[in-house]
Amino acid sequence: MLKLKLFNHQTGEFQETVLDPNRQQSEVLIGRAASCDLVLDGADVSRVHGQIKFQQGDYCYSDLGSANGSRINNQAVQVHQSYPLKVDDLIRIGDFVLMVEAIEITAASGEASIWRKLSGERPIWAKGDLTVRCIRVTDETADVKTFTFVADPPVLFHYQPGQFVTLDLEINGESVLRSYSISSSPSRPHTLEITIKRVASSPDAPDAPPGLVSNWLHDQLKVGSRIKLSGPLGKFTCYPNPAKKLLLISAGSGITPMMSMSRWIADTGADTDVIFFHCARTPRDIIFRQELELMAARLPNFRPVISITRSEPGQPWFGFSGRLTDTMLHSIAPDFQDRTVYVCGPNGFMQNVKTLLESLHFPMSRYHEESFGSPKKAKPASPPPSSSFGEAHEPPPSLSSSPPSPPSPSTKPAVFFAQSNQEVTDESAESILDLAEQAGIKIRSNCRQGVCGACKKRKLEGVVKYESEPDGLDREEEEAGYILTCVAAPVGRVVVEA
């Protein structure tokens, strides 16, 4: 017996139903005809579209040669091929989405039924380190690939749409960390996807030039490859309650967290009106173009708008051209003042969008942006007396078994690295990570913006201050005494476990 949730994107109709093909392989027919066991009244649904039957210990779906095809978890299915179904699988038939909520298998001996539900079928990964295996590599454009992962043993991936993971790779004998937004949706929890653009290397950062990891993944990561990742992290998300009206603005590979949010909104039937503006170089560089067009055709409350910045011979374009402007914004979203805005893309692109919205007196409390661009540093301000984010943090009780060093008489900013037995003082340093690097003390780092959490270390004594909230720490880690060394500055003398 299968318990299904049925949703029609066009009408908003929602219902639950139970199908019961038995062990003699009798079938449940699905289609538009009144004689079908499950009737789906839609123009894109064939009279007899597909079937579900029990075979070889699994409930399986087959498309029976329908005119418009079927999709399982957004992948087109072959005609007359059997696809075993799992809990949380999504079957798309025309404007209808069928989600497998539960599966009941009754043993022939009359034993009690077994319900395989979300929490019981597989363990859930929601935080921490994980080894994953690549099962599919999809060419989105000439220089963009999507990598699809599963875990061994299998898990259900639980995250918020728009969040990111940090990959832990070994490249040329060196450990390298890089963060990438998740492009898949948590409504499809059996796999996790990241979409990566190949980027030309640059000498600007000799330790890990821009594009080093992206290019390595393009060249080296194959089906069957295993990598380590950690996460999920990030607060760039519309979850759990998206605003009634959203304006998503992206450029280049900044489209990835927007697709995660868009897919989640579509899959869950959220009552949200979405305008999705994306800027690409040429028509050939539009990532997820076909999927965006399909979503627009099937979702009345989803409207993608594409602009290109460079014409290309032989590629006619009749849409918008150039970066987002005042006139363009009023044309594509005349009600933009009523929307919540999410922006992701190159730093210059995001700054231009932010400046534009500010000049139009947009309420910036509803503006959100995400970036993994170049490190942004600013000298921390003088510490206020309180202990909230952006202010001085009082030290927790010591969590180290070994006693810290004797207090230093100096009141200047200084850090004693307990494990390395070194003390570093430099008033010009902007963070504890800067001081560690001056002394040759190795602390793993990645974003240098307080976002990814790679550089966290336990503070044993002293007070640190942050200029802004350190997104890469959760409350439990803070209570355990951890700080983000890339954005934490010492107030007086601080002892760190490093």
Coordinates of C-alpha atoms in Angstrom, one line a residue:
M1 CA 0.0 0.0 0.0
L2 CA 1.3 3.4 -0.9
K3 CA 0.2 6.6 0.8
L4 CA 0.6 9.6 -1.6
K5 CA 0.2 13.3 -1.3
L6 CA -1.2 14.8 -4.5
F7 CA -0.8 18.5 -5.5
N8 CA -1.8 20.4 -8.6
H9 CA 0.3 23.4 -9.2
Q10 CA -2.2 25.1 -11.6
T11 CA -5.3 24.8 -9.4
G12 CA -3.7 24.5 -5.9
E13 CA -5.7 21.3 -5.3
F14 CA -4.2 19.2 -2.6
Q15 CA -5.3 15.7 -1.4
E16 CA -4.0 12.5 0.1
T17 CA -4.7 9.1 -1.4
V18 CA -3.8 5.5 -0.8
L19 CA -3.0 3.1 -3.7
D20 CA -3.1 -0.7 -3.1
P21 CA -1.6 -2.9 -5.9
N22 CA -1.3 -6.4 -4.4
R23 CA 1.4 -9.0 -4.6
Q24 CA -0.1 -10.7 -7.6
Q25 CA 1.2 -7.7 -9.6
S26 CA -2.2 -6.3 -10.3
E27 CA -1.7 -2.7 -11.4
V28 CA -3.0 0.7 -10.4
L29 CA -3.6 2.8 -13.5
I30 CA -3.1 6.5 -13.4
G31 CA -4.5 8.9 -16.1
R32 CA -7.2 11.2 -17.3
A33 CA -9.7 8.5 -18.1
A34 CA -12.6 7.9 -15.7
S35 CA -11.7 4.2 -15.7
C36 CA -8.3 4.8 -14.1
D37 CA -7.8 3.9 -10.5
L38 CA -6.3 7.4 -9.9
V39 CA -7.9 10.1 -12.1
L40 CA -5.8 13.2 -12.8
D41 CA -7.9 15.7 -14.7
G42 CA -5.3 17.7 -16.6
A43 CA -4.7 18.7 -20.2
D44 CA -1.1 17.3 -20.1
V45 CA -2.2 14.0 -18.7
S46 CA -2.8 11.1 -21.1
R47 CA -6.0 9.0 -20.8
V48 CA -3.9 6.2 -19.4
H49 CA -0.6 7.9 -18.4
G50 CA 1.2 5.4 -16.1
Q51 CA 0.9 2.7 -13.6
I52 CA 2.1 1.6 -10.2
K53 CA 2.5 -2.1 -9.4
F54 CA 4.2 -4.4 -6.9
Q55 CA 7.1 -6.4 -8.3
Q56 CA 10.2 -8.1 -6.9
G57 CA 9.5 -6.6 -3.5
D58 CA 9.1 -3.0 -4.5
Y59 CA 6.3 -0.7 -5.6
C60 CA 7.3 0.5 -9.1
Y61 CA 6.1 3.3 -11.4
S62 CA 6.0 2.9 -15.2
D63 CA 5.1 5.4 -17.9
L64 CA 2.8 3.7 -20.4
G65 CA 3.8 5.8 -23.4
S66 CA 2.1 9.1 -22.4
A67 CA 2.2 12.0 -24.8
N68 CA 4.0 14.4 -22.4
G69 CA 6.0 12.0 -20.3
S70 CA 6.6 11.5 -16.6
R71 CA 9.4 12.6 -14.2
I72 CA 10.6 11.1 -10.9
N73 CA 12.6 13.5 -8.7
N74 CA 12.9 15.8 -11.7
Q75 CA 14.5 13.2 -14.0
A76 CA 12.6 12.1 -17.1
V77 CA 11.6 8.4 -17.1
Q78 CA 11.8 6.0 -20.0
V79 CA 8.6 4.6 -21.4
H80 CA 7.6 1.1 -20.2
Q81 CA 10.6 1.0 -17.7
S82 CA 9.9 0.2 -14.1
Y83 CA 11.2 2.6 -11.4
P84 CA 11.2 1.4 -7.8
L85 CA 9.7 4.0 -5.5
K86 CA 11.0 5.2 -2.1
V87 CA 9.6 7.4 0.6
D88 CA 9.7 11.1 -0.4
D89 CA 10.0 10.3 -4.2
L90 CA 8.3 12.9 -6.3
I91 CA 6.4 11.7 -9.4
R92 CA 5.5 14.6 -11.8
I93 CA 2.6 14.0 -14.3
G94 CA 1.5 17.1 -16.1
D95 CA 0.6 19.7 -13.6
F96 CA 0.4 17.1 -10.8
V97 CA 3.0 16.2 -8.3
L98 CA 2.6 12.9 -6.3
M99 CA 4.8 12.6 -3.3
V100 CA 5.3 9.1 -1.8
E101 CA 4.6 9.8 1.9
A102 CA 4.7 6.2 3.2
I103 CA 5.0 2.6 1.9
E104 CA 3.3 -0.3 3.6
I105 CA 4.5 -3.9 2.8
T106 CA 2.3 -6.6 4.3
A107 CA 4.1 -10.0 4.7
A108 CA 2.4 -13.1 3.2
S109 CA 2.4 -14.8 6.5
G110 CA 0.1 -12.2 8.0
E111 CA 2.7 -10.4 10.0
A112 CA 2.0 -6.8 11.0
S113 CA 2.5 -4.2 8.3
I114 CA 5.8 -2.4 8.1
W115 CA 5.7 1.4 7.5
R116 CA 8.8 2.9 6.1
K117 CA 8.7 6.6 6.9
L118 CA 11.1 9.5 6.7
S119 CA 12.6 9.0 10.1
G120 CA 12.8 5.3 9.9
E121 CA 14.0 4.6 6.4
R122 CA 17.4 6.2 6.6
P123 CA 19.4 8.3 9.1
I124 CA 19.2 12.0 8.6
W125 CA 22.3 14.2 8.1
A126 CA 21.7 17.7 9.3
K127 CA 25.1 18.8 10.4
G128 CA 28.8 17.8 10.6
D129 CA 31.3 16.0 8.5
L130 CA 30.2 13.5 5.8
T131 CA 31.8 11.4 3.1
V132 CA 29.8 11.4 -0.1
R133 CA 30.0 9.6 -3.5
C134 CA 29.4 11.2 -6.8
I135 CA 26.7 9.4 -8.8
R136 CA 26.1 11.8 -11.6
V137 CA 27.8 14.7 -13.5
T138 CA 25.6 16.9 -15.6
D139 CA 26.8 19.5 -18.1
E140 CA 24.6 22.5 -17.5
T141 CA 26.6 24.8 -19.9
A142 CA 30.0 24.6 -21.6
D143 CA 31.7 25.6 -18.3
V144 CA 29.2 24.7 -15.6
K145 CA 28.6 21.2 -14.2
T146 CA 26.2 19.9 -11.6
F147 CA 27.6 17.1 -9.3
T148 CA 25.1 14.8 -7.6
F149 CA 26.1 13.0 -4.4
V150 CA 24.8 10.3 -2.2
A151 CA 26.3 9.2 1.1
D152 CA 27.7 5.7 1.9
P153 CA 25.9 4.4 3.9
P154 CA 22.8 6.3 2.6
V155 CA 21.4 9.2 4.5
L156 CA 18.6 11.7 4.0
F157 CA 20.1 15.2 3.5
H158 CA 18.4 17.8 5.7
Y159 CA 19.2 21.5 5.1
Q160 CA 17.6 24.8 4.4
P161 CA 17.2 25.9 0.7
G162 CA 20.0 28.4 0.0
Q163 CA 22.5 27.0 2.5
F164 CA 26.0 25.9 1.5
V165 CA 28.4 23.1 2.3
T166 CA 32.2 23.2 2.6
L167 CA 34.3 20.7 0.6
D168 CA 37.5 19.3 2.2
L169 CA 39.8 18.3 -0.6
E170 CA 43.4 17.3 -1.1
I171 CA 44.9 19.1 -4.2
N172 CA 48.6 18.8 -5.0
G173 CA 49.3 17.4 -1.6
E174 CA 47.6 20.3 0.2
S175 CA 44.4 20.3 2.2
V176 CA 42.0 22.9 0.6
L177 CA 38.6 24.0 1.8
R178 CA 36.0 25.6 -0.5
S179 CA 32.4 26.5 0.2
Y180 CA 29.6 26.0 -2.5
S181 CA 25.9 26.7 -2.3
I182 CA 23.7 23.7 -2.5
S183 CA 21.6 23.8 -5.8
S184 CA 19.3 20.9 -5.0
S185 CA 16.3 21.2 -2.8
P186 CA 15.7 19.6 0.7
S187 CA 12.3 18.4 -0.7
R188 CA 14.4 15.8 -2.5
P189 CA 16.4 14.5 0.4
H190 CA 18.0 11.4 -1.1
T191 CA 20.7 13.3 -3.0
L192 CA 22.6 16.5 -2.7
E193 CA 23.8 18.6 -5.6
I194 CA 26.3 21.4 -6.1
T195 CA 26.6 23.3 -9.4
I196 CA 30.1 24.7 -10.2
K197 CA 31.4 27.0 -12.8
R198 CA 34.9 26.6 -14.2
V199 CA 37.0 29.7 -13.4
A200 CA 40.3 30.7 -14.8
S201 CA 43.1 30.6 -12.2
S202 CA 44.5 33.9 -11.0
P203 CA 47.8 34.7 -9.2
D204 CA 46.1 37.0 -6.7
A205 CA 46.0 34.4 -4.0
P206 CA 49.0 32.1 -4.3
D207 CA 47.9 29.7 -1.5
A208 CA 44.6 28.9 -3.3
P209 CA 44.0 30.9 -6.5
P210 CA 40.4 31.7 -7.5
G211 CA 39.2 28.8 -9.6
L212 CA 41.7 26.3 -8.3
V213 CA 39.1 24.1 -6.6
S214 CA 36.4 24.7 -9.2
N215 CA 38.7 23.7 -12.0
W216 CA 40.0 20.6 -10.1
L217 CA 36.4 19.5 -9.5
H218 CA 35.7 19.9 -13.3
D219 CA 38.8 17.9 -14.2
Q220 CA 39.1 15.3 -11.5
L221 CA 35.7 14.6 -9.9
K222 CA 34.0 11.7 -11.7
V223 CA 31.1 9.3 -11.1
G224 CA 32.2 7.1 -8.3
S225 CA 34.6 9.7 -6.7
R226 CA 34.4 10.2 -3.0
I227 CA 34.9 13.5 -1.2
K228 CA 34.5 14.9 2.3
L229 CA 32.2 17.8 3.1
S230 CA 30.8 19.6 6.1
G231 CA 27.8 21.7 6.8
P232 CA 25.2 22.8 6.1
L233 CA 25.7 26.4 7.0
G234 CA 24.4 29.8 6.1
K235 CA 21.5 32.1 6.8
F236 CA 20.7 33.0 3.1
T237 CA 17.4 31.2 2.9
C238 CA 13.7 31.8 2.6
Y239 CA 13.0 28.8 4.8
P240 CA 10.8 28.0 6.7
N241 CA 8.2 30.7 5.9
P242 CA 8.9 32.5 2.6
A243 CA 7.4 35.9 2.1
K244 CA 4.2 36.1 0.0
K245 CA 6.2 37.9 -2.7
L246 CA 9.9 37.2 -3.5
L247 CA 12.3 38.9 -6.0
L248 CA 15.3 36.6 -6.6
I249 CA 18.2 38.4 -8.3
S250 CA 21.3 36.5 -9.5
A251 CA 24.2 36.6 -11.9
G252 CA 26.4 33.8 -13.2
S253 CA 26.8 30.9 -10.7
G254 CA 25.0 33.0 -8.1
I255 CA 21.9 31.2 -9.5
T256 CA 22.6 28.1 -7.4
P257 CA 21.1 29.0 -4.1
M258 CA 18.2 30.7 -5.9
M259 CA 17.4 27.4 -7.7
S260 CA 17.5 25.6 -4.4
M261 CA 14.9 28.0 -3.0
S262 CA 12.8 27.9 -6.2
R263 CA 12.8 24.1 -6.4
W264 CA 11.8 24.0 -2.7
I265 CA 8.9 26.5 -3.2
A266 CA 7.7 24.5 -6.2
D267 CA 7.9 21.1 -4.6
T268 CA 6.2 22.1 -1.4
G269 CA 3.4 24.1 -3.1
A270 CA 4.3 27.2 -1.1
D271 CA 1.9 30.1 -1.6
T272 CA 4.6 32.4 -2.8
D273 CA 4.8 34.6 -5.9
V274 CA 8.3 34.6 -7.3
I275 CA 10.0 36.8 -9.9
F276 CA 13.4 35.4 -10.7
F277 CA 15.8 37.8 -12.5
H278 CA 19.0 36.3 -13.7
C279 CA 21.9 37.9 -15.6
A280 CA 24.1 35.8 -17.9
R281 CA 26.9 36.6 -20.4
T282 CA 25.2 35.0 -23.4
P283 CA 22.2 32.8 -24.1
R284 CA 24.6 29.8 -24.1
D285 CA 25.6 30.7 -20.5
I286 CA 22.1 30.6 -18.9
I287 CA 22.4 27.9 -16.3
F288 CA 19.2 25.8 -15.7
R289 CA 17.5 27.5 -18.6
Q290 CA 15.3 24.6 -19.6
E291 CA 14.2 24.0 -16.0
L292 CA 13.4 27.6 -15.5
E293 CA 11.2 27.6 -18.6
L294 CA 9.5 24.4 -17.5
M295 CA 8.8 25.8 -14.0
A296 CA 7.4 29.0 -15.6
A297 CA 5.1 26.9 -17.9
R298 CA 3.7 24.9 -15.0
L299 CA 3.7 27.4 -12.1
P300 CA 1.4 30.4 -12.4
N301 CA 3.2 32.2 -9.6
F302 CA 6.7 31.8 -10.9
R303 CA 8.2 34.1 -13.5
P304 CA 11.8 34.0 -14.6
V305 CA 13.3 37.0 -16.4
I306 CA 16.7 36.7 -18.1
S307 CA 19.1 39.4 -19.2
I308 CA 22.3 38.9 -21.2
T309 CA 25.4 41.2 -21.2
R310 CA 27.1 40.0 -24.4
S311 CA 25.6 39.4 -27.8
E312 CA 26.8 36.3 -29.7
P313 CA 26.7 35.7 -33.4
G314 CA 24.2 33.1 -34.4
Q315 CA 22.4 33.3 -31.1
P316 CA 19.4 35.7 -31.5
W317 CA 18.1 37.2 -28.3
F318 CA 14.9 39.1 -27.9
G319 CA 14.9 39.6 -24.1
F320 CA 16.5 42.1 -21.8
S321 CA 20.2 43.1 -22.2
G322 CA 22.7 44.5 -19.7
R323 CA 22.8 44.8 -16.0
L324 CA 19.8 45.5 -13.8
T325 CA 18.8 49.1 -14.1
D326 CA 16.0 51.3 -12.6
T327 CA 14.0 51.1 -15.8
M328 CA 14.5 47.3 -16.0
L329 CA 13.5 46.8 -12.4
H330 CA 10.3 48.7 -12.7
S331 CA 9.5 46.8 -15.9
I332 CA 10.0 43.3 -14.5
A333 CA 8.8 43.9 -11.0
P334 CA 6.6 47.0 -10.7
D335 CA 5.7 45.9 -7.2
F336 CA 9.3 45.4 -6.1
Q337 CA 8.8 47.6 -3.1
D338 CA 6.4 45.0 -1.7
R339 CA 8.8 42.0 -2.2
T340 CA 11.5 40.4 -0.2
V341 CA 14.8 40.5 -2.2
Y342 CA 17.5 37.8 -2.3
V343 CA 20.7 38.6 -4.3
C344 CA 23.7 36.4 -5.2
G345 CA 26.4 36.8 -7.7
P346 CA 29.8 38.5 -8.1
N347 CA 30.6 41.1 -5.6
G348 CA 30.4 44.0 -8.1
F349 CA 27.0 42.8 -9.3
M350 CA 25.7 42.6 -5.8
Q351 CA 27.0 46.0 -4.8
N352 CA 25.4 47.5 -7.9
V353 CA 22.0 45.9 -7.0
K354 CA 22.3 47.1 -3.5
T355 CA 23.1 50.6 -4.5
L356 CA 20.2 50.6 -7.0
L357 CA 17.7 49.5 -4.4
E358 CA 19.0 52.0 -1.8
S359 CA 18.6 54.8 -4.3
L360 CA 15.0 53.7 -4.8
H361 CA 14.4 53.8 -1.1
F362 CA 13.7 50.1 -0.9
P363 CA 13.2 48.9 2.7
M364 CA 16.7 47.2 3.1
S365 CA 15.4 45.2 6.1
R366 CA 14.0 42.9 3.4
Y367 CA 17.2 42.7 1.4
H368 CA 19.4 39.6 1.7
E369 CA 22.7 38.8 -0.1
E370 CA 25.1 35.9 -0.3
S371 CA 28.7 35.7 -1.5
F372 CA 31.8 33.6 -1.3
G373 CA 33.9 36.3 -3.0
S374 CA 37.2 37.8 -1.9
P375 CA 37.7 38.2 1.9
K376 CA 36.3 41.3 3.4
K377 CA 38.1 42.7 6.3
A378 CA 37.5 45.7 8.5
K379 CA 39.2 46.8 11.7
P380 CA 37.0 46.0 14.6
A381 CA 35.5 48.8 16.6
S382 CA 36.1 49.5 20.2
P383 CA 34.3 46.9 22.3
P384 CA 31.1 47.8 24.1
P385 CA 30.6 46.3 27.6
S386 CA 27.9 43.9 26.6
S387 CA 28.3 40.4 25.2
S388 CA 26.0 40.1 22.2
F389 CA 27.1 39.6 18.6
G390 CA 29.3 42.5 17.4
E391 CA 30.3 43.3 21.0
A392 CA 32.8 42.0 23.5
H393 CA 32.4 38.3 24.5
E394 CA 33.1 37.5 28.1
P395 CA 35.2 34.3 28.6
P396 CA 33.4 31.1 29.5
P397 CA 34.9 28.8 32.1
S398 CA 38.1 27.2 31.0
L399 CA 37.5 24.0 29.1
S400 CA 41.2 22.9 28.9
S401 CA 42.7 20.3 31.1
S402 CA 46.1 22.1 30.9
P403 CA 46.4 25.4 32.7
P404 CA 46.8 28.5 30.5
S405 CA 50.0 30.6 30.8
P406 CA 50.4 33.3 33.5
P407 CA 48.7 36.5 32.7
S408 CA 50.6 39.1 30.7
P409 CA 51.1 42.5 32.2
S410 CA 50.4 44.2 28.9
T411 CA 46.9 45.4 28.1
K412 CA 47.7 45.5 24.4
P413 CA 45.8 43.0 22.1
A414 CA 47.7 39.7 22.4
V415 CA 47.0 36.1 21.7
F416 CA 48.6 33.1 23.5
F417 CA 48.3 30.0 21.4
A418 CA 48.2 27.3 24.0
Q419 CA 49.1 24.2 21.9
S420 CA 51.9 26.0 20.0
N421 CA 53.1 27.7 23.2
Q422 CA 53.5 31.0 21.4
E423 CA 52.3 34.5 22.2
V424 CA 51.8 37.1 19.5
T425 CA 51.2 40.8 19.9
D426 CA 50.4 43.1 17.0
E427 CA 48.0 46.1 17.3
S428 CA 47.7 46.3 13.6
A429 CA 46.3 42.7 13.2
E430 CA 42.6 42.6 12.4
S431 CA 41.9 39.0 13.6
I432 CA 43.3 36.1 15.6
L433 CA 43.8 34.3 12.4
D434 CA 46.1 37.1 11.2
L435 CA 48.2 36.8 14.3
A436 CA 48.4 33.0 13.9
E437 CA 49.6 33.3 10.3
Q438 CA 52.2 35.9 11.4
A439 CA 53.6 33.3 13.9
G440 CA 53.4 30.4 11.4
I441 CA 50.7 28.7 13.3
K442 CA 48.4 26.6 11.1
I443 CA 44.7 27.2 11.5
R444 CA 42.4 25.9 8.7
S445 CA 40.4 28.6 7.1
N446 CA 38.3 29.2 4.0
C447 CA 35.9 32.2 3.6
R448 CA 37.6 34.6 6.1
Q449 CA 34.2 36.2 6.5
G450 CA 32.9 34.4 9.6
V451 CA 30.5 32.3 7.4
C452 CA 31.9 28.8 6.8
G453 CA 33.0 27.9 10.3
A454 CA 36.3 26.3 9.1
C455 CA 38.5 28.4 11.3
K456 CA 36.7 27.9 14.7
K457 CA 38.9 27.3 17.7
R458 CA 38.1 27.1 21.4
K459 CA 38.9 30.2 23.5
L460 CA 40.2 29.3 26.9
E461 CA 40.6 32.8 28.4
G462 CA 40.0 36.4 27.6
V463 CA 37.5 38.4 25.6
V464 CA 37.1 38.8 21.8
K465 CA 35.0 41.1 19.8
Y466 CA 33.2 40.8 16.4
E467 CA 32.3 43.6 14.1
S468 CA 29.3 41.6 12.9
E469 CA 27.5 38.4 13.8
P470 CA 29.7 35.3 13.2
D471 CA 27.3 33.2 11.1
G472 CA 29.5 30.2 11.1
L473 CA 28.8 29.4 14.8
D474 CA 25.7 28.0 16.3
R475 CA 24.6 28.7 19.9
E476 CA 25.9 25.3 21.2
E477 CA 29.4 26.0 19.8
E478 CA 29.4 29.5 21.3
E479 CA 28.4 28.1 24.7
A480 CA 31.2 25.5 24.4
G481 CA 33.7 28.4 24.0
Y482 CA 34.4 28.3 20.3
I483 CA 35.2 31.5 18.3
L484 CA 35.7 32.2 14.6
T485 CA 39.4 33.2 14.5
C486 CA 39.1 34.8 11.0
V487 CA 36.8 37.6 12.3
A488 CA 37.4 37.5 16.1
A489 CA 39.8 40.3 17.4
P490 CA 41.3 40.1 20.9
V491 CA 40.4 42.5 23.6
G492 CA 43.5 42.6 25.7
R493 CA 45.0 39.2 26.1
V494 CA 43.3 36.0 24.9
V495 CA 44.3 32.4 25.2
V496 CA 43.3 30.1 22.3
E497 CA 43.5 26.4 21.9
A498 CA 45.7 26.3 18.8

